[in-house]
């Protein structure tokens, strides 16, 4: 008779059922993330990379990932703000120039540190292998569903001429019954959460949302993280109202590289510490009657500034043209798969959860999408450099498998790739569900 084990493992796994009612695997993204968070909390003494964890109340975003950053909350202190601007005035603006070079000093001089849930500004600290540290100062903004519904139609709204919009100056919804408007966000768990308001900030082209349940900022996700394959097949399409509300959170489906004006670039270059030093040198040599030497410094500095401004502007134009997508391109989406209702919309209005109808003659993908029905032949040379066309097949519907971008690459249509031809049976449409838009797509990550 075998001996009885001295210790019995009576621990039970957490409920692994998603909101769609289907069972998820034990190695979900959420559980992996919690394990990484436990490492950061020091439960094992060290983090995964062998570094000791600092337990001094440090909060993180993207813990355990490559883009992990420390985050600190700050709230404006009016007394410190008045004192700081007094010293800026006394120093003739020199202190403000120092703050321009080091923005975090301006934040620390005018704000007081506070918990993240009370902050109006955050300081992000990114460390590269312990050798280089970058700082980002980001303002928090609150996005409320009711405010979104009352956006004046002045060109700043993300919508125009929707069938459910009034012709007046305010956006209204034609409903039979009064409903509380909500915003749709996906942070983790494989499902969209409906909330009335969110607190967000943007950093490195990504959006982070404050999760009140976990008391931390989480990266705004598409449908590429923690979603079951069967859930992708269950997508029925979005109505015009749902699409508009979701687009206010995710933004337009466009990859726009900002191009600064020549005047802005000139001012930024002149305020560079090197050229400020050159300016003081010029004034010093003029004061000592070394006019020729001073003119040489002035001419060389001016030439350097002009060349730097022109080169920067040229680089911005080249980068913008290399990733620019045709915003006037139209896309056909399913409003309701059960009834077969479709609508043609500009491609820049696509959001995660939209069900695309791929035309038989092909098209250029303006988002990342997962193929649901039919086959597609694609040219992915823009991403991979391979000129040989590849065939994409529908992703299998499974209640046990979670979608993974790398594992299910042969079922994924990537932004920027060219669909040469589609294949389908009978009158069946070739459908794909949008999982990522804008800078979150595979093409959007290239400028980084």
Coordinates of N, CA and C in Angstrom, one line a residue, residues 4 43 66 120 217 221 283 298 306-307 329 343 383 393 436-437:
X4 N 0.8 7.4 2.6 CA 0.0 8.6 2.5 C 0.9 9.9 2.4
X43 N 6.9 39.2 -3.4 CA 6.5 38.0 -2.7 C 7.6 36.9 -2.8
X66 N 8.3 44.5 -21.3 CA 9.4 45.3 -21.7 C 9.3 46.8 -21.5
X120 N -3.8 64.6 -10.6 CA -4.2 65.2 -11.9 C -3.1 65.2 -12.9
X217 N -3.4 51.9 -13.2 CA -3.6 52.2 -14.6 C -3.2 51.0 -15.4
X221 N -6.6 47.9 -24.2 CA -6.4 46.8 -25.1 C -7.5 46.7 -26.2
X283 N 27.4 87.1 -26.5 CA 27.3 88.3 -25.7 C 28.6 88.6 -25.0
X298 N 28.3 83.4 -34.1 CA 26.9 83.7 -34.5 C 26.5 83.0 -35.8
X306 N 19.8 76.2 -38.6 CA 19.0 76.0 -39.9 C 19.1 74.6 -40.4
X307 N 20.3 74.1 -40.4 CA 20.5 72.7 -40.9 C 19.8 71.7 -40.1
X329 N -10.4 56.0 -47.7 CA -10.8 54.6 -48.1 C -12.0 54.2 -47.3
X343 N -23.0 48.4 -43.6 CA -22.9 49.8 -43.8 C -21.5 50.1 -44.3
X383 N 5.4 44.2 -44.4 CA 5.8 43.9 -43.0 C 7.0 42.9 -43.0
X393 N -6.4 31.6 -43.4 CA -7.6 30.8 -43.2 C -8.3 31.2 -42.0
X436 N -7.4 45.4 -33.6 CA -6.5 46.5 -33.2 C -6.6 47.6 -34.2
X437 N -6.5 48.9 -33.8 CA -6.6 50.0 -34.7 C -5.5 51.0 -34.4

